């Protein structure tokens, strides 16, 4: 029960990595704020955690909406009295398209959710984390950090690279308050993020590259799982990582080293 008595905020908690982390934190004694864009997004994970005897409250907000995020964080802290861990996980792939096909509105949508959403999540959590110290974990990606071969993913990769810079800046700024900030960079993981991906005309611009058989060397091409990523998130949030801050960790079975 590494997180007994602690309060954890998880964005994008309704599925994939966020849901896996919510289950694990609750199972280890944390009170979980499961944030999603609608009640439908988080209903199942909230019910599952409660049926298992865990403590969780649903929070509904668009992470790119300043007032909604401020209200959700306040609601969580008013209910449980504290905040110890923030997992800024929510994000989208958005539109993948050549630059001349990508619209300014599509660029803004991806950056607003992935980067501004991370900023708002952490910004409104910081005053509460400062009371006792704590941990922030941000979900970035292999795209924009090690891999640049996914043609058309420019907006997504830029948002993910910027999240790493954001984490390093805030890790130094918040260290005196005993707040650690780290980043995870997943590769191919079995989640439903592809459902919010639109790809247009990328084959026209894509450079021909033949990867060796098995694009994920550690597993001969088999994607990782959300539970494996949740293991990393819980480690970075725990006392076992108490001297780690401002660090990005790739969890991709060496995929990005092969395909970068």
Backbone as JSON, one array per atom type, in Angstrom:
{
  "sequence": "XXXXXXXXXXXXXXXXXXXXXXXXXXXXXXXXXXXXXXXXXXXXXXXXXXXXXXXXXXXXXXXXXXXXXXXXXXXXXXXXXXXXXXXXXXXXXXXXXXXXXXXXXXXXXXXXXXXXXXXXXXXXXXXXXXXXXXXXXXXXXXXXXXXXXXXXXXXXXXXXXXXXXXXXXXXXXXXXXXXXXXXXXXXXXXXXXXXXXXXXXXXXXXXXXXXXXXXXXXXXXXXXXXXXXXXXXXXXXXXXXXXXXXXXXXXXXXXXXXXX",
  "N": [[0.85, -1.2, 0.0], [1.63, 1.43, -1.07], [0.66, 4.01, -1.42], [-1.11, 4.74, 0.51], [-3.46, 6.83, 2.01], [-2.79, 8.95, 0.37], [-3.59, 11.37, -2.21], [-4.49, 11.29, -5.56], [-4.44, 12.74, -8.73], [-5.62, 11.99, -11.91], [-5.54, 12.53, -15.29], [-7.34, 11.88, -18.32], [-8.39, 9.46, -17.5], [-10.19, 7.53, -18.18], [-9.62, 5.39, -19.9], [-7.2, 3.09, -21.36], [-3.83, 3.9, -20.62], [-4.3, 5.75, -18.55], [-6.55, 4.67, -17.21], [-5.48, 2.21, -16.37], [-3.5, 3.11, -14.61], [-5.12, 4.39, -12.73], [-6.52, 2.22, -11.59], [-4.37, 0.88, -10.37], [-3.23, 2.75, -8.58], [-5.42, 3.11, -6.86], [-5.68, 0.52, -5.86], [-3.44, 0.42, -4.32], [-4.0, 2.0, -2.19], [-4.49, 4.74, -2.61], [-6.53, 7.7, -2.83], [-8.37, 8.45, -5.58], [-8.71, 10.88, -8.09], [-10.47, 10.74, -10.88], [-10.26, 11.95, -13.94], [-12.07, 12.96, -16.79], [-13.37, 13.83, -20.09], [-16.13, 13.64, -20.16], [-18.93, 12.27, -18.36], [-19.41, 9.75, -19.37], [-16.87, 8.99, -20.18], [-15.47, 8.27, -17.87], [-17.08, 6.68, -16.31], [-17.03, 3.82, -16.26], [-14.49, 3.11, -15.18], [-14.6, 4.31, -12.7], [-16.72, 2.9, -11.5], [-15.6, 0.33, -11.51], [-13.36, 0.6, -9.79], [-14.6, 1.28, -7.39], [-16.15, -1.0, -6.92], [-14.14, -2.76, -6.37], [-13.42, -1.96, -3.91], [-11.97, 0.35, -3.69], [-11.24, 3.92, -3.41], [-12.58, 6.6, -5.14], [-13.23, 9.49, -7.12], [-15.25, 10.87, -9.69], [-14.24, 13.27, -12.08], [-15.11, 15.87, -14.22], [-14.0, 17.42, -17.06], [-12.73, 19.46, -19.71], [-9.45, 19.31, -20.52], [-8.15, 21.45, -21.68], [-9.53, 23.65, -20.94], [-9.44, 26.32, -18.94], [-10.97, 27.29, -16.67], [-12.56, 25.06, -16.11], [-10.66, 23.11, -15.44], [-9.44, 24.29, -13.2], [-11.62, 24.32, -11.46], [-12.11, 21.54, -11.21], [-9.77, 20.55, -9.96], [-9.94, 21.96, -7.56], [-12.31, 20.87, -6.56], [-11.54, 18.22, -6.09], [-9.55, 18.55, -4.1], [-11.0, 19.87, -2.11], [-12.69, 17.83, -1.38], [-11.03, 15.7, -0.48], [-8.99, 16.89, 0.92], [-6.27, 17.22, 0.34], [-3.5, 16.99, -2.03], [-1.34, 14.85, -3.68], [-0.13, 13.48, -5.83], [0.13, 13.97, -9.31], [-0.93, 12.84, -12.36], [-0.51, 13.71, -15.4], [-1.92, 12.85, -18.02], [-3.76, 12.84, -20.13], [-4.45, 13.2, -23.64], [-4.28, 13.7, -27.23], [-3.84, 12.18, -30.48], [-4.54, 13.63, -32.69], [-4.66, 15.33, -35.88], [-2.83, 13.9, -38.48], [-0.94, 14.97, -41.03], [0.52, 16.22, -44.13], [2.39, 19.33, -44.05], [1.34, 21.33, -45.75], [-1.25, 20.55, -45.9], [-2.23, 20.46, -43.38], [-4.35, 22.18, -41.26], [-4.44, 25.45, -39.65], [-6.28, 25.4, -37.53], [-6.41, 22.68, -36.89], [-3.79, 22.24, -36.04], [-3.83, 23.92, -33.77], [-5.78, 22.6, -32.19], [-4.48, 20.18, -31.46], [-2.19, 21.13, -30.08], [-3.39, 22.65, -28.08], [-4.8, 20.76, -26.51], [-2.82, 18.8, -25.85], [-0.5, 20.22, -24.95], [-1.22, 22.79, -23.76], [-3.18, 21.7, -22.13], [-1.65, 20.06, -20.42], [-0.13, 22.04, -19.13], [-2.22, 23.5, -17.79], [-3.25, 21.51, -16.1], [-1.07, 20.96, -14.39], [-0.49, 23.54, -13.43], [-2.76, 24.31, -11.85], [-2.67, 22.39, -9.94], [-0.31, 22.78, -8.55], [-0.3, 24.72, -6.3], [-1.46, 23.18, -4.28], [0.13, 20.9, -4.18], [2.42, 22.02, -3.15], [2.1, 22.12, -0.43], [2.81, 19.73, 0.89], [4.78, 18.65, -0.65], [5.39, 16.43, -3.47], [4.57, 14.5, -6.44], [4.76, 14.78, -9.96], [3.78, 13.35, -12.95], [4.15, 13.19, -16.39], [2.64, 12.33, -19.44], [4.35, 11.91, -22.28], [5.77, 11.05, -25.37], [7.36, 8.68, -27.6], [7.44, 9.87, -30.03], [8.67, 12.86, -31.29], [10.58, 12.99, -29.34], [12.43, 10.87, -29.51], [11.77, 9.63, -31.85], [11.23, 10.49, -35.21], [10.12, 9.76, -37.53], [7.51, 9.36, -38.23], [5.68, 10.39, -40.57], [3.85, 13.36, -41.07], [3.01, 13.69, -38.48], [3.54, 16.11, -37.25], [2.4, 18.24, -35.64], [1.6, 16.76, -33.4], [4.09, 15.6, -32.58], [5.54, 17.92, -31.98], [4.05, 18.9, -29.82], [4.54, 16.9, -27.97], [7.33, 16.95, -27.66], [7.52, 19.48, -26.52], [6.29, 19.05, -24.09], [8.26, 17.68, -22.68], [10.22, 19.66, -22.37], [8.74, 21.42, -20.81], [8.43, 19.88, -18.49], [11.09, 19.7, -17.58], [11.7, 22.4, -17.07], [9.8, 22.98, -15.05], [10.49, 21.08, -13.15], [12.88, 22.03, -12.08], [12.08, 24.51, -11.13], [10.23, 23.8, -9.16], [11.55, 22.19, -7.38], [12.51, 23.11, -4.91], [10.28, 23.04, -3.41], [9.96, 20.44, -2.89], [8.77, 18.99, -4.88], [8.59, 16.66, -7.38], [9.09, 16.29, -10.88], [8.51, 14.37, -13.64], [8.77, 12.6, -16.81], [7.08, 10.31, -18.89], [7.69, 8.36, -21.79], [6.0, 6.69, -23.84], [6.11, 4.03, -26.28], [4.76, 2.02, -28.82], [1.8, 1.14, -27.52], [-0.87, -0.81, -26.31], [-3.62, 0.84, -26.58], [-6.54, 3.01, -26.9], [-5.94, 5.31, -28.31], [-5.6, 5.73, -31.0], [-8.11, 6.05, -31.98], [-8.73, 8.73, -31.97], [-7.28, 9.78, -34.03], [-6.64, 11.29, -37.08], [-5.59, 10.67, -40.3], [-4.18, 12.06, -43.16], [-3.25, 12.0, -46.48], [-0.61, 11.22, -45.97], [0.98, 9.23, -47.04], [1.89, 10.22, -49.42], [3.98, 11.94, -48.76], [5.66, 10.44, -47.24], [8.81, 9.1, -46.4], [10.44, 6.35, -47.9], [11.11, 3.63, -45.93], [12.53, 0.69, -44.77], [11.96, -1.25, -42.1], [13.68, -3.51, -39.9], [12.62, -6.93, -39.39], [10.15, -7.23, -36.94], [9.38, -4.68, -35.19], [9.61, -3.8, -32.63], [12.13, -4.39, -30.77], [12.55, -5.69, -28.25], [10.37, -7.3, -27.81], [9.87, -8.65, -30.14], [8.16, -7.26, -31.87], [5.69, -7.1, -30.58], [3.27, -5.01, -29.1], [3.58, -2.91, -26.13], [1.86, -2.91, -22.91], [-0.85, -1.19, -21.23], [-0.77, -1.64, -18.49], [1.93, -2.16, -18.05], [3.0, 0.36, -18.47], [1.7, 1.7, -16.42], [3.01, 0.54, -14.23], [5.47, 1.88, -14.38], [4.64, 4.53, -13.98], [3.65, 4.43, -11.33], [6.01, 3.79, -9.99], [7.54, 6.14, -10.44], [6.01, 7.94, -9.04], [6.38, 7.13, -6.48], [8.18, 6.71, -3.29], [10.38, 5.32, -4.0], [11.43, 6.59, -6.17], [12.44, 8.94, -5.21], [14.66, 10.57, -5.6], [14.65, 11.33, -8.2], [14.07, 13.56, -10.73], [12.94, 15.79, -13.29], [13.4, 14.16, -15.46], [13.16, 12.21, -18.41], [11.67, 9.14, -19.31], [11.88, 6.47, -21.44], [9.58, 4.07, -22.53], [9.37, 1.58, -24.35], [10.3, -0.79, -25.37], [12.68, -0.59, -26.79], [11.94, 0.32, -29.26], [12.04, 2.98, -30.3], [14.75, 3.37, -30.62], [15.33, 1.82, -32.78], [13.66, 2.77, -34.8], [13.94, 5.51, -34.89]],
  "CA": [[0.0, 0.0, 0.0], [2.59, 2.53, -1.14], [0.04, 5.32, -1.53], [-2.15, 4.84, 1.51], [-3.68, 8.19, 2.5], [-2.43, 9.97, -0.62], [-4.6, 11.73, -3.2], [-3.88, 11.26, -6.89], [-5.24, 13.24, -9.86], [-5.24, 11.35, -13.18], [-6.31, 12.98, -16.44], [-7.46, 10.78, -19.3], [-8.46, 8.28, -16.64], [-11.25, 6.62, -18.58], [-9.2, 4.26, -20.73], [-5.78, 2.94, -21.65], [-2.82, 4.1, -19.58], [-4.9, 6.44, -17.42], [-7.38, 3.72, -16.46], [-4.58, 1.25, -15.72], [-2.88, 3.79, -13.47], [-6.16, 4.63, -11.72], [-6.73, 0.95, -10.89], [-3.21, 0.52, -9.58], [-3.13, 3.68, -7.45], [-6.5, 2.81, -5.91], [-5.37, -0.76, -5.22], [-2.36, 0.64, -3.36], [-4.46, 2.83, -1.08], [-4.7, 6.14, -2.92], [-7.82, 8.24, -3.22], [-8.12, 8.82, -6.97], [-9.56, 11.77, -8.87], [-10.43, 10.22, -12.25], [-10.76, 13.04, -14.76], [-12.33, 12.72, -18.2], [-14.13, 14.9, -20.75], [-17.55, 13.46, -19.9], [-19.23, 11.19, -17.43], [-19.26, 8.49, -20.1], [-15.46, 8.64, -20.27], [-14.9, 7.75, -16.62], [-18.07, 5.91, -15.55], [-16.65, 2.42, -16.08], [-13.34, 2.95, -14.29], [-15.07, 4.67, -11.35], [-17.49, 1.76, -10.99], [-14.68, -0.79, -11.28], [-12.56, 0.86, -8.6], [-15.48, 1.21, -6.21], [-16.52, -2.4, -6.69], [-12.96, -3.42, -5.8], [-13.19, -1.44, -2.57], [-11.13, 1.54, -3.73], [-11.89, 5.22, -3.25], [-12.39, 7.35, -6.37], [-14.29, 10.42, -7.47], [-15.18, 11.3, -11.08], [-14.08, 14.69, -12.35], [-15.44, 16.08, -15.62], [-13.44, 18.67, -17.55], [-11.86, 19.53, -20.87], [-8.18, 19.74, -19.92], [-7.73, 22.71, -22.29], [-10.43, 24.69, -20.43], [-8.83, 26.79, -17.71], [-11.89, 27.34, -15.54], [-13.0, 23.7, -15.8], [-9.57, 22.42, -14.74], [-9.31, 24.89, -11.87], [-12.75, 23.84, -10.66], [-11.95, 20.11, -10.92], [-8.72, 20.38, -8.95], [-10.49, 22.45, -6.3], [-13.3, 19.89, -6.1], [-10.81, 17.07, -5.55], [-8.88, 18.92, -2.85], [-12.05, 20.15, -1.12], [-13.26, 16.55, -0.93], [-10.08, 14.82, 0.2], [-8.15, 17.68, 1.81], [-4.87, 17.31, -0.06], [-3.14, 16.45, -3.33], [0.03, 14.35, -3.56], [0.41, 13.0, -7.1], [-0.6, 14.36, -10.51], [-0.56, 12.12, -13.57], [-1.02, 14.49, -16.53], [-1.86, 11.78, -19.01], [-4.7, 13.01, -21.24], [-3.91, 13.76, -24.87], [-4.79, 13.17, -28.49], [-2.93, 12.17, -31.63], [-4.95, 14.71, -33.57], [-4.56, 15.13, -37.33], [-1.51, 13.69, -39.07], [-1.05, 15.36, -42.44], [1.61, 17.09, -44.58], [2.24, 20.71, -43.58], [0.47, 22.14, -46.61], [-2.62, 20.06, -45.74], [-2.62, 20.63, -41.98], [-4.91, 23.52, -41.07], [-4.1, 26.09, -38.37], [-7.21, 24.95, -36.5], [-6.0, 21.33, -36.49], [-2.59, 22.45, -35.25], [-4.23, 24.47, -32.47], [-6.48, 21.58, -31.42], [-3.5, 19.26, -30.89], [-1.35, 21.82, -29.1], [-4.21, 23.07, -26.94], [-5.1, 19.62, -25.63], [-1.63, 18.11, -25.35], [0.46, 21.09, -24.25], [-1.93, 23.67, -22.84], [-3.83, 20.85, -21.14], [-0.64, 19.7, -19.42], [0.14, 23.27, -18.37], [-3.32, 23.81, -16.88], [-3.32, 20.44, -15.09], [-0.01, 21.15, -13.4], [-0.62, 24.88, -12.85], [-3.76, 24.38, -10.79], [-2.31, 21.44, -8.89], [0.91, 23.18, -7.84], [-0.48, 25.29, -4.96], [-1.8, 22.12, -3.33], [1.31, 20.04, -4.03], [3.43, 22.73, -2.37], [1.86, 21.97, 1.01], [3.5, 18.56, 1.45], [5.62, 18.03, -1.67], [4.64, 15.45, -4.24], [5.14, 14.05, -7.7], [4.03, 15.0, -11.2], [4.24, 12.51, -14.06], [3.53, 13.68, -17.63], [2.75, 11.39, -20.55], [4.8, 12.42, -23.57], [5.76, 10.0, -26.39], [8.6, 8.52, -28.36], [7.36, 10.85, -31.12], [9.12, 14.18, -30.88], [11.67, 12.89, -28.39], [13.42, 9.99, -30.13], [11.31, 9.2, -33.17], [10.79, 11.58, -36.09], [9.88, 9.11, -38.82], [6.08, 9.26, -38.5], [5.36, 11.51, -41.44], [2.57, 14.01, -40.85], [2.7, 13.83, -37.06], [4.31, 17.28, -36.82], [1.77, 18.91, -34.5], [1.67, 15.84, -32.26], [5.47, 15.48, -32.12], [5.92, 19.19, -31.35], [3.42, 18.98, -28.51], [5.19, 15.93, -27.08], [8.65, 17.49, -27.34], [7.34, 20.62, -25.62], [5.98, 18.54, -22.75], [9.53, 17.35, -22.03], [10.81, 20.94, -21.96], [7.91, 21.9, -19.7], [8.76, 19.09, -17.3], [12.42, 20.07, -17.09], [11.6, 23.74, -16.48], [9.05, 22.95, -13.79], [11.23, 20.27, -12.18], [13.85, 22.9, -11.41], [11.34, 25.55, -10.41], [9.46, 23.27, -8.03], [12.37, 21.31, -6.53], [12.62, 23.65, -3.55], [9.05, 22.69, -2.71], [9.97, 18.98, -2.81], [7.88, 18.45, -5.92], [9.34, 16.06, -8.47], [8.38, 16.28, -12.16], [9.15, 13.47, -14.59], [8.02, 12.36, -18.05], [7.17, 8.99, -19.52], [7.62, 8.43, -23.26], [5.63, 5.36, -24.34], [6.09, 3.71, -27.7], [3.52, 1.36, -29.21], [1.1, 0.58, -26.37], [-2.24, -1.17, -26.65], [-4.63, 1.76, -26.05], [-7.48, 3.42, -27.95], [-5.63, 6.67, -28.75], [-5.74, 5.81, -32.46], [-9.48, 6.41, -32.33], [-8.82, 10.17, -32.21], [-6.26, 10.13, -35.01], [-7.03, 11.41, -38.48], [-4.42, 10.7, -41.16], [-4.52, 12.51, -44.5], [-2.23, 12.21, -47.52], [0.75, 11.09, -45.46], [1.76, 8.34, -47.88], [2.49, 11.04, -50.47], [5.2, 12.58, -48.26], [6.43, 9.53, -46.4], [10.06, 8.57, -46.93], [10.43, 4.87, -47.85], [12.05, 3.04, -44.97], [12.24, -0.7, -44.44], [12.44, -1.61, -40.77], [13.92, -4.94, -39.72], [11.47, -7.69, -38.89], [9.96, -7.01, -35.51], [9.67, -3.27, -35.0], [9.88, -3.57, -31.21], [13.13, -5.45, -30.6], [12.5, -6.42, -26.99], [9.25, -8.24, -27.8], [9.65, -9.13, -31.51], [7.06, -6.55, -32.51], [4.46, -7.06, -29.78], [3.17, -3.75, -28.36], [3.5, -2.95, -24.69], [0.52, -2.83, -22.34], [-1.1, -0.07, -20.32], [-0.33, -2.02, -17.15], [3.38, -1.98, -17.97], [3.23, 1.8, -18.32], [1.25, 2.03, -15.07], [4.1, 0.17, -13.33], [6.45, 2.96, -14.4], [4.02, 5.7, -13.36], [3.62, 4.25, -9.87], [7.38, 3.9, -9.49], [7.96, 7.55, -10.44], [5.24, 8.63, -8.02], [6.65, 6.53, -5.17], [9.42, 7.07, -2.62], [11.49, 4.67, -4.7], [11.97, 7.54, -7.15], [12.5, 10.2, -4.48], [15.78, 11.41, -6.04], [14.53, 11.44, -9.65], [13.23, 14.66, -11.18], [13.39, 16.4, -14.54], [13.92, 13.08, -16.28], [12.24, 11.49, -19.27], [11.93, 7.7, -19.34], [11.23, 5.82, -22.57], [9.07, 2.73, -22.27], [8.99, 1.24, -25.74], [10.95, -2.02, -25.82], [13.76, -0.18, -27.71], [11.35, 0.66, -30.57], [12.49, 4.28, -30.81], [16.15, 3.27, -31.02], [15.35, 1.17, -34.08], [12.9, 3.5, -35.8], [14.09, 6.96, -34.77]],
  "C": [[0.88, 1.25, 0.0], [1.95, 3.91, -1.07], [-1.12, 5.49, -0.56], [-2.25, 6.27, 2.04], [-3.36, 9.28, 1.52], [-3.58, 10.19, -1.61], [-3.92, 11.93, -4.55], [-4.88, 11.79, -7.91], [-4.72, 12.6, -11.14], [-6.13, 11.9, -14.28], [-6.3, 11.9, -17.52], [-7.62, 9.46, -18.6], [-9.43, 7.22, -17.13], [-10.82, 5.4, -19.36], [-7.69, 4.19, -20.79], [-4.89, 3.12, -20.44], [-3.43, 4.76, -18.35], [-5.75, 5.51, -16.57], [-6.52, 2.71, -15.72], [-3.93, 1.87, -14.49], [-3.9, 4.02, -12.36], [-6.42, 3.36, -10.9], [-5.59, 0.68, -9.9], [-3.05, 1.45, -8.37], [-4.19, 3.36, -6.4], [-6.21, 1.52, -5.16], [-4.27, -0.62, -4.18], [-2.7, 1.73, -2.35], [-4.73, 4.28, -1.37], [-6.17, 6.45, -3.12], [-7.61, 8.88, -4.59], [-9.16, 9.8, -7.5], [-9.42, 11.37, -10.33], [-11.08, 11.24, -13.18], [-10.91, 12.63, -16.22], [-13.17, 13.84, -18.76], [-15.62, 14.8, -20.51], [-17.73, 12.33, -18.91], [-19.07, 9.83, -18.09], [-17.81, 8.03, -20.13], [-14.95, 7.93, -19.03], [-15.84, 6.85, -15.84], [-17.58, 4.49, -15.25], [-15.51, 2.26, -15.09], [-13.73, 3.32, -12.86], [-15.84, 3.51, -10.74], [-16.57, 0.6, -10.65], [-13.87, -0.6, -10.0], [-13.41, 0.75, -7.34], [-15.88, -0.22, -5.89], [-15.37, -3.19, -6.09], [-12.62, -2.91, -4.41], [-12.31, -0.21, -2.52], [-11.95, 2.82, -3.61], [-11.55, 6.09, -4.46], [-13.53, 8.33, -6.54], [-14.14, 10.82, -8.93], [-15.05, 12.81, -11.16], [-14.28, 14.9, -13.85], [-14.91, 17.43, -16.07], [-12.73, 18.43, -18.87], [-10.53, 20.07, -20.37], [-7.63, 21.03, -20.53], [-8.58, 23.89, -21.83], [-9.94, 25.11, -19.05], [-9.78, 26.74, -16.52], [-12.35, 25.95, -15.13], [-11.92, 22.94, -15.04], [-9.37, 22.98, -13.34], [-10.4, 24.39, -10.94], [-12.58, 22.37, -10.27], [-10.9, 19.86, -9.86], [-9.23, 20.83, -7.58], [-11.49, 21.46, -5.71], [-12.62, 18.68, -5.46], [-10.2, 17.4, -4.2], [-9.9, 19.24, -1.77], [-12.62, 18.86, -0.54], [-12.29, 15.76, -0.06], [-9.04, 15.57, 1.05], [-6.7, 17.84, 1.43], [-4.7, 16.83, -1.49], [-1.66, 16.09, -3.29], [0.67, 13.99, -4.89], [-0.49, 13.49, -8.23], [-0.05, 13.55, -11.68], [-1.24, 12.83, -14.74], [-0.9, 13.63, -17.79], [-2.7, 12.04, -20.25], [-4.03, 13.64, -22.45], [-4.55, 13.12, -26.08], [-3.66, 13.05, -29.5], [-3.26, 13.29, -32.59], [-4.84, 14.32, -35.04], [-3.1, 14.96, -37.73], [-1.64, 13.95, -40.56], [0.18, 16.17, -42.82], [1.33, 18.54, -44.19], [1.28, 21.52, -44.44], [-0.98, 21.69, -46.54], [-3.14, 20.27, -44.32], [-3.14, 22.05, -41.77], [-4.45, 24.12, -39.75], [-5.0, 25.63, -37.23], [-6.85, 23.56, -36.0], [-4.72, 21.38, -35.65], [-2.96, 22.91, -33.84], [-4.91, 23.42, -31.6], [-5.49, 20.65, -30.72], [-2.67, 19.92, -29.81], [-2.15, 22.24, -27.87], [-4.46, 21.92, -25.98], [-3.82, 19.06, -25.02], [-0.71, 19.0, -24.52], [-0.23, 22.03, -23.27], [-2.63, 22.86, -21.76], [-2.88, 20.39, -20.05], [-0.32, 20.88, -18.52], [-0.96, 23.54, -17.35], [-3.44, 22.77, -15.76], [-2.3, 20.69, -13.99], [-0.16, 22.49, -12.68], [-1.58, 24.89, -11.67], [-3.51, 23.37, -9.68], [-1.19, 21.94, -8.0], [0.65, 23.8, -6.46], [-0.79, 24.24, -3.91], [-0.63, 21.17, -3.12], [2.36, 20.7, -3.15], [3.27, 22.51, -0.87], [2.69, 20.85, 1.62], [4.55, 17.99, 0.5], [4.8, 17.0, -2.43], [5.32, 15.12, -5.54], [4.18, 14.37, -8.85], [4.64, 14.08, -12.25], [3.45, 12.95, -15.29], [3.72, 12.62, -18.71], [3.12, 12.12, -21.83], [4.74, 11.25, -24.56], [7.16, 9.81, -26.94], [8.63, 9.5, -29.53], [7.75, 12.23, -30.61], [10.25, 14.17, -29.89], [12.8, 11.99, -28.9], [13.05, 9.63, -31.57], [10.75, 10.39, -33.97], [10.43, 11.05, -37.47], [8.4, 8.91, -39.12], [5.62, 10.49, -39.27], [3.97, 12.05, -41.14], [2.24, 14.26, -39.4], [3.37, 15.07, -36.46], [3.7, 17.96, -35.6], [1.88, 18.04, -33.25], [3.09, 15.79, -31.7], [5.94, 16.77, -31.44], [5.31, 19.32, -29.97], [4.11, 18.06, -27.51], [6.6, 16.38, -26.7], [8.54, 18.64, -26.34], [6.99, 20.17, -24.21], [7.26, 18.19, -21.98], [10.21, 18.63, -21.54], [10.05, 21.52, -20.77], [8.27, 21.17, -18.41], [10.12, 19.48, -16.73], [12.41, 21.45, -16.45], [10.91, 23.68, -15.12], [9.75, 22.1, -12.73], [12.21, 21.13, -11.39], [13.13, 23.95, -10.57], [10.72, 25.03, -9.12], [10.28, 22.42, -7.07], [12.45, 21.81, -5.1], [11.37, 23.38, -2.72], [8.89, 21.17, -2.55], [8.92, 18.35, -3.73], [8.75, 17.94, -7.06], [8.48, 16.02, -9.73], [9.15, 15.41, -13.14], [8.2, 13.17, -15.76], [8.18, 10.91, -18.46], [6.96, 9.15, -21.02], [7.29, 7.04, -23.79], [5.82, 5.25, -25.84], [4.75, 3.09, -28.04], [2.93, 0.64, -28.0], [-0.33, 0.29, -26.78], [-3.23, -0.26, -25.92], [-5.57, 2.11, -27.19], [-7.19, 4.82, -28.47], [-5.76, 6.83, -30.26], [-7.14, 6.19, -32.89], [-9.63, 7.91, -32.56], [-7.71, 10.65, -33.13], [-6.87, 10.2, -36.4], [-5.76, 11.55, -39.32], [-4.85, 11.05, -42.58], [-3.27, 12.65, -45.35], [-0.81, 12.01, -47.03], [1.61, 10.16, -46.32], [2.48, 9.1, -48.99], [3.84, 11.61, -50.05], [6.13, 11.61, -47.55], [7.68, 9.04, -47.11], [10.04, 7.05, -46.84], [11.53, 4.35, -46.94], [11.6, 1.62, -44.69], [12.85, -1.02, -43.09], [12.73, -3.1, -40.73], [12.66, -5.64, -39.2], [11.36, -7.54, -37.38], [10.33, -5.59, -35.15], [9.88, -2.89, -33.54], [10.83, -4.68, -30.77], [12.95, -6.31, -29.35], [11.42, -7.5, -26.99], [8.94, -8.8, -29.19], [8.39, -8.55, -32.12], [5.78, -6.45, -31.71], [4.4, -5.75, -28.99], [3.2, -3.97, -26.86], [2.06, -2.82, -24.22], [0.4, -1.61, -21.44], [-0.65, -0.4, -18.91], [1.18, -1.88, -16.99], [3.73, -0.5, -17.79], [2.81, 2.24, -16.92], [2.3, 1.66, -14.03], [5.13, 1.29, -13.23], [5.91, 4.21, -13.72], [4.04, 5.58, -11.85], [5.03, 4.32, -9.28], [7.8, 5.37, -9.39], [7.21, 8.37, -9.4], [5.63, 8.21, -6.61], [7.94, 7.06, -4.56], [10.63, 6.4, -3.25], [12.15, 5.56, -5.72], [12.21, 8.91, -6.52], [13.66, 11.1, -4.89], [15.79, 11.58, -7.57], [13.58, 12.57, -10.0], [13.83, 15.28, -12.42], [13.89, 15.39, -15.55], [12.83, 12.48, -17.15], [12.67, 10.02, -19.32], [11.16, 7.11, -20.51], [10.81, 4.42, -22.18], [8.48, 2.2, -23.57], [9.66, -0.03, -26.26], [12.06, -1.78, -26.84], [13.25, 0.16, -29.12], [11.94, 1.95, -31.13], [13.96, 4.26, -31.22], [16.28, 2.67, -32.42], [14.74, 2.07, -35.15], [13.13, 4.99, -35.82], [14.54, 7.62, -36.04]]
}
